[in-house]
Every structure is written in structure tokens, then in C-alpha cells.
Coordinates of C-alpha atoms and ligand atoms in Angstrom, one line a residue:
X165 CA -101.2 167.6 52.5
X166 CA -98.9 166.5 49.7
X167 CA -99.3 164.4 46.6
X168 CA -98.5 160.8 47.5
X169 CA -95.6 158.8 46.2
X170 CA -96.1 155.3 44.8
X171 CA -99.5 155.3 43.3
X172 CA -101.0 154.8 39.9
X173 CA -104.1 156.3 38.3
X174 CA -106.8 153.9 37.1
X175 CA -110.0 154.5 35.2
X176 CA -112.9 156.6 36.5
X177 CA -110.6 158.6 38.8
X178 CA -109.8 155.5 40.8
X179 CA -106.2 155.1 42.1
X180 CA -104.1 152.2 43.3
X181 CA -101.6 152.8 46.1
X182 CA -98.4 150.7 45.9
X183 CA -96.8 152.0 49.1
X184 CA -97.7 149.1 51.3
X185 CA -98.7 145.5 50.9
X186 CA -102.3 146.3 51.2
X187 CA -102.3 147.7 47.7
X188 CA -105.5 149.6 48.2
X189 CA -107.6 150.7 45.2
X190 CA -109.1 154.0 46.4
X191 CA -112.2 155.5 44.9
X192 CA -112.5 159.2 44.3
X193 CA -113.2 161.0 47.6
X194 CA -112.2 158.0 49.7
X195 CA -109.1 157.1 51.8
X196 CA -107.1 153.8 51.8
X197 CA -107.1 151.4 54.8
X198 CA -104.6 153.6 56.6
X199 CA -107.1 156.6 56.5
X200 CA -104.3 159.1 55.7
X201 CA -104.0 158.6 52.0
X202 CA -106.9 160.2 50.1
X203 CA -108.1 160.2 46.5
X204 CA -109.0 163.8 45.6
X205 CA -110.2 164.2 42.1
X206 CA -108.2 161.2 40.8
X207 CA -104.9 162.1 42.6
X208 CA -103.7 160.4 45.8
X209 CA -102.6 162.7 48.7
X210 CA -100.8 162.1 51.9
X211 CA -103.0 163.7 54.6
X212 CA -100.4 163.2 57.3
X213 CA -97.6 165.2 55.5
X214 CA -96.4 167.9 58.0
X215 CA -99.1 166.7 60.5
X216 CA -96.9 165.7 63.4
X217 CA -98.5 164.1 66.4
X218 CA -95.2 163.4 68.2
X219 CA -91.7 164.9 68.1
X220 CA -89.8 164.0 71.3
X221 CA -86.3 162.8 72.2
X222 CA -86.1 159.1 73.3
X223 CA -83.2 156.8 74.1
X224 CA -82.5 154.7 70.9
X225 CA -82.9 151.6 73.2
X226 CA -86.6 152.3 73.4
X227 CA -87.1 151.6 69.7
X228 CA -85.7 149.0 70.5
X229 CA -82.3 149.3 68.7
X230 CA -79.5 147.8 70.8
X231 CA -76.8 147.4 68.2
X232 CA -77.1 150.8 66.6
X233 CA -75.6 154.0 68.2
X234 CA -76.2 152.8 71.8
X235 CA -76.7 155.5 74.3
X236 CA -77.7 158.1 71.7
X237 CA -80.8 160.2 71.8
X238 CA -83.2 159.8 68.9
X239 CA -85.7 162.5 68.0
X240 CA -88.9 160.4 67.6
X241 CA -91.4 161.5 65.0
X242 CA -94.9 160.2 64.3
X243 CA -98.0 161.2 62.5
X244 CA -101.5 159.7 62.9
X245 CA -102.9 156.6 61.1
X246 CA -101.7 153.0 60.5
X247 CA -102.0 150.3 57.9
X248 CA -102.7 147.7 60.6
X249 CA -105.5 147.7 63.2
X250 CA -103.9 146.0 66.2
X251 CA -106.4 145.4 68.9
X252 CA -103.6 145.5 71.4
X253 CA -101.9 148.6 70.0
X254 CA -100.4 150.7 72.9
X255 CA -100.4 153.8 70.7
X256 CA -104.0 153.2 69.4
X257 CA -105.1 156.8 70.2
X258 CA -102.7 158.1 67.6
X259 CA -102.5 155.1 65.2
X260 CA -106.3 154.5 65.1
X261 CA -107.7 157.8 66.5
X262 CA -108.8 161.0 64.8
X263 CA -106.4 162.4 62.2
X264 CA -104.7 165.3 63.8
X265 CA -101.3 166.9 64.4
X266 CA -99.3 170.0 64.4
X267 CA -98.0 171.5 61.2
X268 CA -94.2 171.0 61.3
X269 CA -92.0 170.9 58.2
X270 CA -89.1 168.5 57.6
X271 CA -86.7 171.4 58.0
X272 CA -88.2 172.3 61.4
X273 CA -88.1 168.6 62.5
X274 CA -84.3 168.5 61.8
X275 CA -83.8 171.8 63.6
X276 CA -85.8 170.6 66.6
X277 CA -83.8 167.3 66.7
X278 CA -80.5 169.3 66.8
X279 CA -81.8 171.7 69.4
X280 CA -82.8 168.8 71.5
X281 CA -79.2 167.5 71.2
X282 CA -80.3 164.3 69.5
X283 CA -77.8 162.3 67.5
X284 CA -80.5 161.2 65.1
X285 CA -84.2 160.7 64.3
X286 CA -86.5 157.8 64.5
X287 CA -89.8 157.5 62.6
X288 CA -91.8 155.6 65.1
X289 CA -94.8 155.1 67.4
X290 CA -97.1 154.7 64.4
X291 CA -96.2 153.1 61.1
X292 CA -93.6 155.2 59.2
X293 CA -94.8 153.7 55.9
X294 CA -98.0 155.6 56.0
X295 CA -96.2 159.0 56.6
X296 CA -93.6 158.0 54.0
X297 CA -93.4 161.5 52.3
X298 CA -92.7 163.3 55.6
X299 CA -90.2 160.6 56.7
X300 CA -88.4 160.6 53.3
X301 CA -88.0 164.4 53.1
X302 CA -87.0 164.7 56.7
X303 CA -84.5 161.8 56.5
X304 CA -82.8 163.4 53.5
X305 CA -82.3 166.7 55.4
X306 CA -81.3 164.9 58.6
X307 CA -78.6 163.0 56.8
X308 CA -77.2 166.1 55.3
X309 CA -77.1 167.6 58.8
X310 CA -75.0 164.7 60.1
X311 CA -77.8 162.9 61.9
X312 CA -78.9 159.3 61.6
X313 CA -82.3 158.1 60.7
X314 CA -84.2 154.9 61.8
X315 CA -87.5 153.4 61.1
X316 CA -89.6 151.3 63.5
X317 CA -91.9 149.4 61.2
X318 CA -94.4 146.5 61.1
X319 CA -92.7 145.4 57.9
X320 CA -95.7 146.0 55.6
X321 CA -93.8 148.3 53.2
X322 CA -93.5 147.3 49.6
X323 CA -89.9 146.8 48.2
X324 CA -89.8 149.8 45.9
X325 CA -90.5 152.4 48.6
X326 CA -87.9 150.6 50.8
X327 CA -85.3 150.8 48.0
X328 CA -86.0 154.5 47.5
X329 CA -85.7 155.6 51.2
X330 CA -82.8 153.2 52.1
X331 CA -80.0 155.5 51.2
X332 CA -81.2 157.8 54.0
X333 CA -82.1 155.1 56.6
X334 CA -79.4 153.7 58.8
X335 CA -81.3 151.2 60.8
X336 CA -84.7 149.6 61.0
X337 CA -86.6 147.7 63.7
X338 CA -89.2 145.3 62.3
X339 CA -91.8 144.3 64.7
X340 CA -93.4 140.8 64.6
X341 CA -96.4 140.0 66.7
X342 CA -97.1 136.5 67.8
X343 CA -94.1 135.4 65.8
X344 CA -96.0 136.1 62.6
X345 CA -98.7 133.5 63.3
X346 CA -101.3 133.8 60.5
X347 CA -104.4 133.3 62.7
X348 CA -103.1 135.8 65.3
X349 CA -102.4 138.5 62.7
X350 CA -105.8 138.0 61.1
X351 CA -107.8 138.1 64.3
X352 CA -105.8 140.7 66.3
X353 CA -104.4 143.0 63.6
X354 CA -106.6 142.6 60.5
X355 CA -103.5 141.5 58.6
X356 CA -104.3 138.9 55.9
X357 CA -100.8 137.4 55.6
X358 CA -97.3 137.9 57.0
X359 CA -95.6 137.1 53.7
X360 CA -95.0 140.8 52.8
X361 CA -93.0 141.3 56.1
X362 CA -90.4 138.7 55.0
X363 CA -90.2 140.3 51.5
X364 CA -89.6 143.7 53.1
X365 CA -86.9 142.4 55.4
X366 CA -85.1 140.9 52.4
X367 CA -85.2 144.3 50.7
X368 CA -83.9 146.1 53.8
X369 CA -81.1 143.6 54.0
X370 CA -80.3 143.9 50.2
X371 CA -80.1 147.7 50.8
X372 CA -77.6 147.2 53.6
X373 CA -79.7 148.8 56.3
X374 CA -79.0 147.6 59.9
X375 CA -81.9 145.4 61.0
X376 CA -83.2 144.4 64.4
X377 CA -86.2 142.1 65.0
X378 CA -88.8 142.2 67.7
X379 CA -91.4 139.6 68.5
X380 CA -94.3 140.5 70.8
X381 CA -95.4 137.3 72.6
X382 CA -99.0 137.4 73.5
X383 CA -100.2 134.7 76.0
X384 CA -102.5 132.0 74.7
X385 CA -103.1 133.5 71.2
X386 CA -99.6 134.5 70.0
X387 CA -97.0 132.6 71.9
X388 CA -96.6 129.4 70.0
X389 CA -93.0 128.1 70.4
X390 CA -93.4 126.2 67.1
X391 CA -94.1 129.4 65.2
X392 CA -91.3 131.2 67.1
X393 CA -88.8 128.5 66.1
X394 CA -89.9 129.0 62.4
X395 CA -89.4 132.7 62.7
X396 CA -86.0 132.4 64.3
X397 CA -84.8 129.9 61.7
X398 CA -86.0 132.3 58.9
X399 CA -84.1 135.2 60.5
X400 CA -81.0 133.1 60.9
X401 CA -81.1 131.7 57.4
X402 CA -82.0 135.0 55.6
X403 CA -80.7 137.8 57.7
X404 CA -77.9 136.1 59.6
X405 CA -77.2 134.8 63.1
X406 CA -75.8 138.2 64.1
X407 CA -79.2 139.9 63.7
X408 CA -80.4 141.1 67.1
X409 CA -83.7 139.6 68.1
X410 CA -85.9 140.9 71.0
X411 CA -88.7 138.9 72.6
X412 CA -91.1 141.4 74.0
X413 CA -93.5 141.1 76.9
X414 CA -97.2 141.9 76.3
X415 CA -99.3 143.9 78.6
X416 CA -103.1 144.0 78.3
X417 CA -104.1 147.2 76.5
X418 CA -106.7 148.9 74.2
X419 CA -109.2 146.2 73.2
X420 CA -107.3 143.2 74.6
X421 CA -107.8 143.5 78.3
X422 CA -108.8 139.9 78.9
X423 CA -105.4 138.3 78.4
X424 CA -102.7 138.2 81.0
X425 CA -99.2 139.7 80.8
X426 CA -96.6 137.5 79.2
X427 CA -95.2 135.2 81.9
X428 CA -91.4 135.7 82.4
X429 CA -91.0 131.9 81.8
X430 CA -92.4 132.3 78.2
X431 CA -89.8 135.0 77.5
X432 CA -87.1 132.9 78.9
X433 CA -88.2 129.9 76.9
X434 CA -88.1 132.0 73.7
X435 CA -84.7 133.4 74.7
X436 CA -83.3 129.9 75.2
X437 CA -84.8 128.6 71.9
X438 CA -83.2 131.4 69.9
X439 CA -79.8 130.9 71.6
X440 CA -80.0 127.2 71.0
X441 CA -80.8 127.8 67.3
X442 CA -77.6 129.8 67.1
X443 CA -78.6 133.4 67.3
X444 CA -75.8 135.5 68.7
X445 CA -77.7 138.5 70.2
X446 CA -80.9 137.6 71.8
X447 CA -82.8 139.9 74.2
X448 CA -86.0 140.0 76.3
X449 CA -87.8 143.3 76.4
X450 CA -90.4 145.1 78.6
X451 CA -88.8 143.4 81.5
X452 CA -85.7 144.2 83.5
X453 CA -83.1 141.4 83.8
X454 CA -79.7 140.4 82.6
X455 CA -81.1 139.5 79.2
X456 CA -81.3 143.2 78.2
X457 CA -77.5 143.4 78.2
X458 CA -75.1 142.5 75.4
X459 CA -72.5 139.8 75.9
X460 CA -69.7 138.8 73.7
X461 CA -70.9 135.7 71.7
X462 CA -67.3 134.2 72.0
X463 CA -66.0 134.9 75.5
X464 CA -69.4 135.8 77.1
X465 CA -68.0 139.0 78.8
X466 CA -70.5 141.9 79.3
X467 CA -70.1 144.4 76.5
X468 CA -73.1 146.7 76.9
X469 CA -74.9 147.2 80.1
X470 CA -78.5 148.6 80.0
X471 CA -80.9 149.8 82.6
X472 CA -84.5 150.8 82.0
X473 CA -84.0 151.0 78.2
X474 CA -80.8 153.1 78.4
X475 CA -77.2 152.1 77.8
X476 CA -75.2 152.8 80.9
X477 CA -71.9 151.1 80.0
X478 CA -70.3 150.5 76.6
X479 CA -67.1 148.5 76.3
X480 CA -66.9 147.6 72.6
X481 CA -63.8 149.0 70.9
X482 CA -63.8 149.7 67.2
X483 CA -66.5 147.1 66.6
X484 CA -64.6 144.4 68.6
X485 CA -64.8 142.8 72.0
X486 CA -62.0 144.3 74.1
X487 CA -61.4 141.0 75.9
X488 CA -61.1 138.5 73.1
X489 CA -61.1 140.6 69.9
X490 CA -64.3 139.0 68.6
X491 CA -66.0 141.2 65.9
X492 CA -69.3 142.4 67.2
X493 CA -72.3 143.5 65.1
X494 CA -72.5 147.1 66.1
X495 CA -73.4 150.0 63.8
X496 CA -73.5 153.7 64.1
X497 CA -70.5 153.9 66.5
X498 CA -69.8 157.5 65.5
X499 CA -73.0 158.6 67.2
X500 CA -72.2 156.9 70.5
X501 CA -71.8 159.6 73.2
X502 CA -68.1 159.7 74.4
X503 CA -69.2 159.7 78.0
X504 CA -70.5 156.1 77.7
X505 CA -67.3 154.5 76.6
X506 CA -65.6 152.6 79.5
X507 CA -61.8 152.5 79.6
X508 CA -60.4 149.2 81.1
Ligands
LIG220 S1 -100.3 153.0 52.4 FE1 -102.5 153.2 53.0 S2 -103.6 153.6 51.1 FE2 -101.5 152.8 50.6 S3 -101.8 150.6 50.3 FE3 -101.2 150.9 52.4 S4 -103.1 151.1 53.6 FE4 -103.6 151.3 51.4

């Protein structure tokens, strides 16, 4: 347990948490919506600090991050709790289950990441915002040790916390669900509005952190192509046409077992729309086809080949296409394993 960052004391031992867009006012003895920030005698505490529920190496492609340190291994850290309540959460047992975890310090996490031969860390599986203090302390130490740090987030973090942690975060994946459709978010994730996600993205961009976007397309309730077009246009206009965007396939899980898997045609439709609107790097995810690979947006040659969420070939040279010299949006090249680089 550690005193929380980003809260204010109010009258009668009440506190207001400013960490995420929910802005909970928490009464003495109670927790906020995320269940892991508790008001104890007028002070807010993070209950998830050093309570680690997951600490495992993962390919960076699983986050998904396709344009950051491809082929690297990312030590993936999570604690319990979440500031959303997605009915379709595939990690619901840790995000919405009992608060638990092993006591592991930031120092130990960095040591474990190095021992596991990972090139960096990812704060992932549950929402890193709600274990901010653990993520912040660990990211600082990891950076000092020469490792990268990434966040996989629902985008509900307030701008100030983003600004504070950004110097230590190299890349972020922000996950949309149902293209940010208001009805869908309200009914399936108990999220009142998607506006804070856009605000957070603008802050990550301002802080110069590499951004990738995912959009989970849920059949019937979160697969409107009209909403999807709006999202893609916003990303293009505000983050740029070079921002990688991934359309993810939904599989029935947790409380949403009565909807089918996303048809491949829906993913292909989304892919084609984003391409037509001018996005340079578009992917489909949770499916195995050509659209998981990276092609040069100018000469269309294959630049990064992936298989089952792992990079197996990497041809980009010093950030450029080796065939036509086109500049490619690729970050974290220093962490790419040498064994991956293909000589022509
Ligand atoms: S981090 Fe938790 S307590 Fe703070 S505003 Fe968000 S949901 Fe509420």
C-alpha cells in the first residue's frame, strides 16, 4: 500500500481522485470505482502498489505494438482492478476479481525483466492507470537500466498523470472498443463518455510518446462502420496518417457469450475503410492473415513479417524502406534483436 498520487483532500475526510477521468469522490473508508484506491482516514492509498498479479515475458506484438521494437520481449506487469467494467473483458478474473497479488517491488520487477532477457517492460493486462504508482516507480528504474517501457491503456487517464509519466514511457497502445460508440461503451463497459480518451491521446501525442490504436469490433453492438469512419478520421487528423491502427476480432467471453465472433468480412471492411481514408499502417488482429504484416506505404514491399503475434522477419534499415528509401514510422529500433534483421 502506498499513498496515492493525484488526489485532493476535501471536507469531512472525503478525497477526490484526479488520476482518471472518473474523478471519484471517495468517502472515508471507501474505495473509488477501480476498487484499488482507498480513502483511509482522509488520505487516498493505492492498494495495488507492489501487489503484482502478473509478471511474464511476452512478445511486444501481443500488446499489440507493431511499430515499436518489433521482435523484442516485453516483461508484462499487471496488478488487479480496473476503472472500466467491460462485460467482455478477457482478463476479467484479474481486472474485476478479488484484489490479490504477490508483493514485488519496482526494483525486483526490473531485475526480473533483465533476468528474463526482456528488452523492456509493458504495463498491461489490466489498466495501468489504476496501478500508476507501481508503474511510475518501475518505469523510472527500468529506463535507468536501459530498458523500454510501454503502457496498454483504455485511454481514461487524465492529462496531468500522462504528462508526469511520459518521460519514462516509450510507447502506448490505446484500446478503443466498438470504435468509441457511446451506447456501446455505456452498456458494455459502464463508461459514460469516450471524450476523455481523445483528450488522453492528444496528451500522449504532445508528450511525444509513440502511439498505436486498437479498435475491438463487436458484432451487432459495436461494429458500426459509420462510427469507425469517424474514429479513423479523428486519428488521421489529430495523430497523423502514420499512426498504426489495429482492428481486433472479438471472441465471446465473460458475460458476453451470446454474440458471435467478429466475421472476417467485418475486419476486412474496416481495414479497407481505413486504407481508403489514407491511413498508412492498418492491421487486423486476433486473426492470422497477410494483414498482420507491415508493407511499405510507397512501394508496397513487405517490410515486417509476423506469425502468431511474433515478428519473424524485419527488413527496415535505419527507419527506411530498403527498396525505395521511404521513411517508415518505426520506433525503438535499438531494442530490435539483431537475429531478426534480414540482409538482402
Ligand atoms: S483511478 Fe480509481 S479512484 Fe481514481 S478516479 Fe479513477 S476509478 Fe476513481
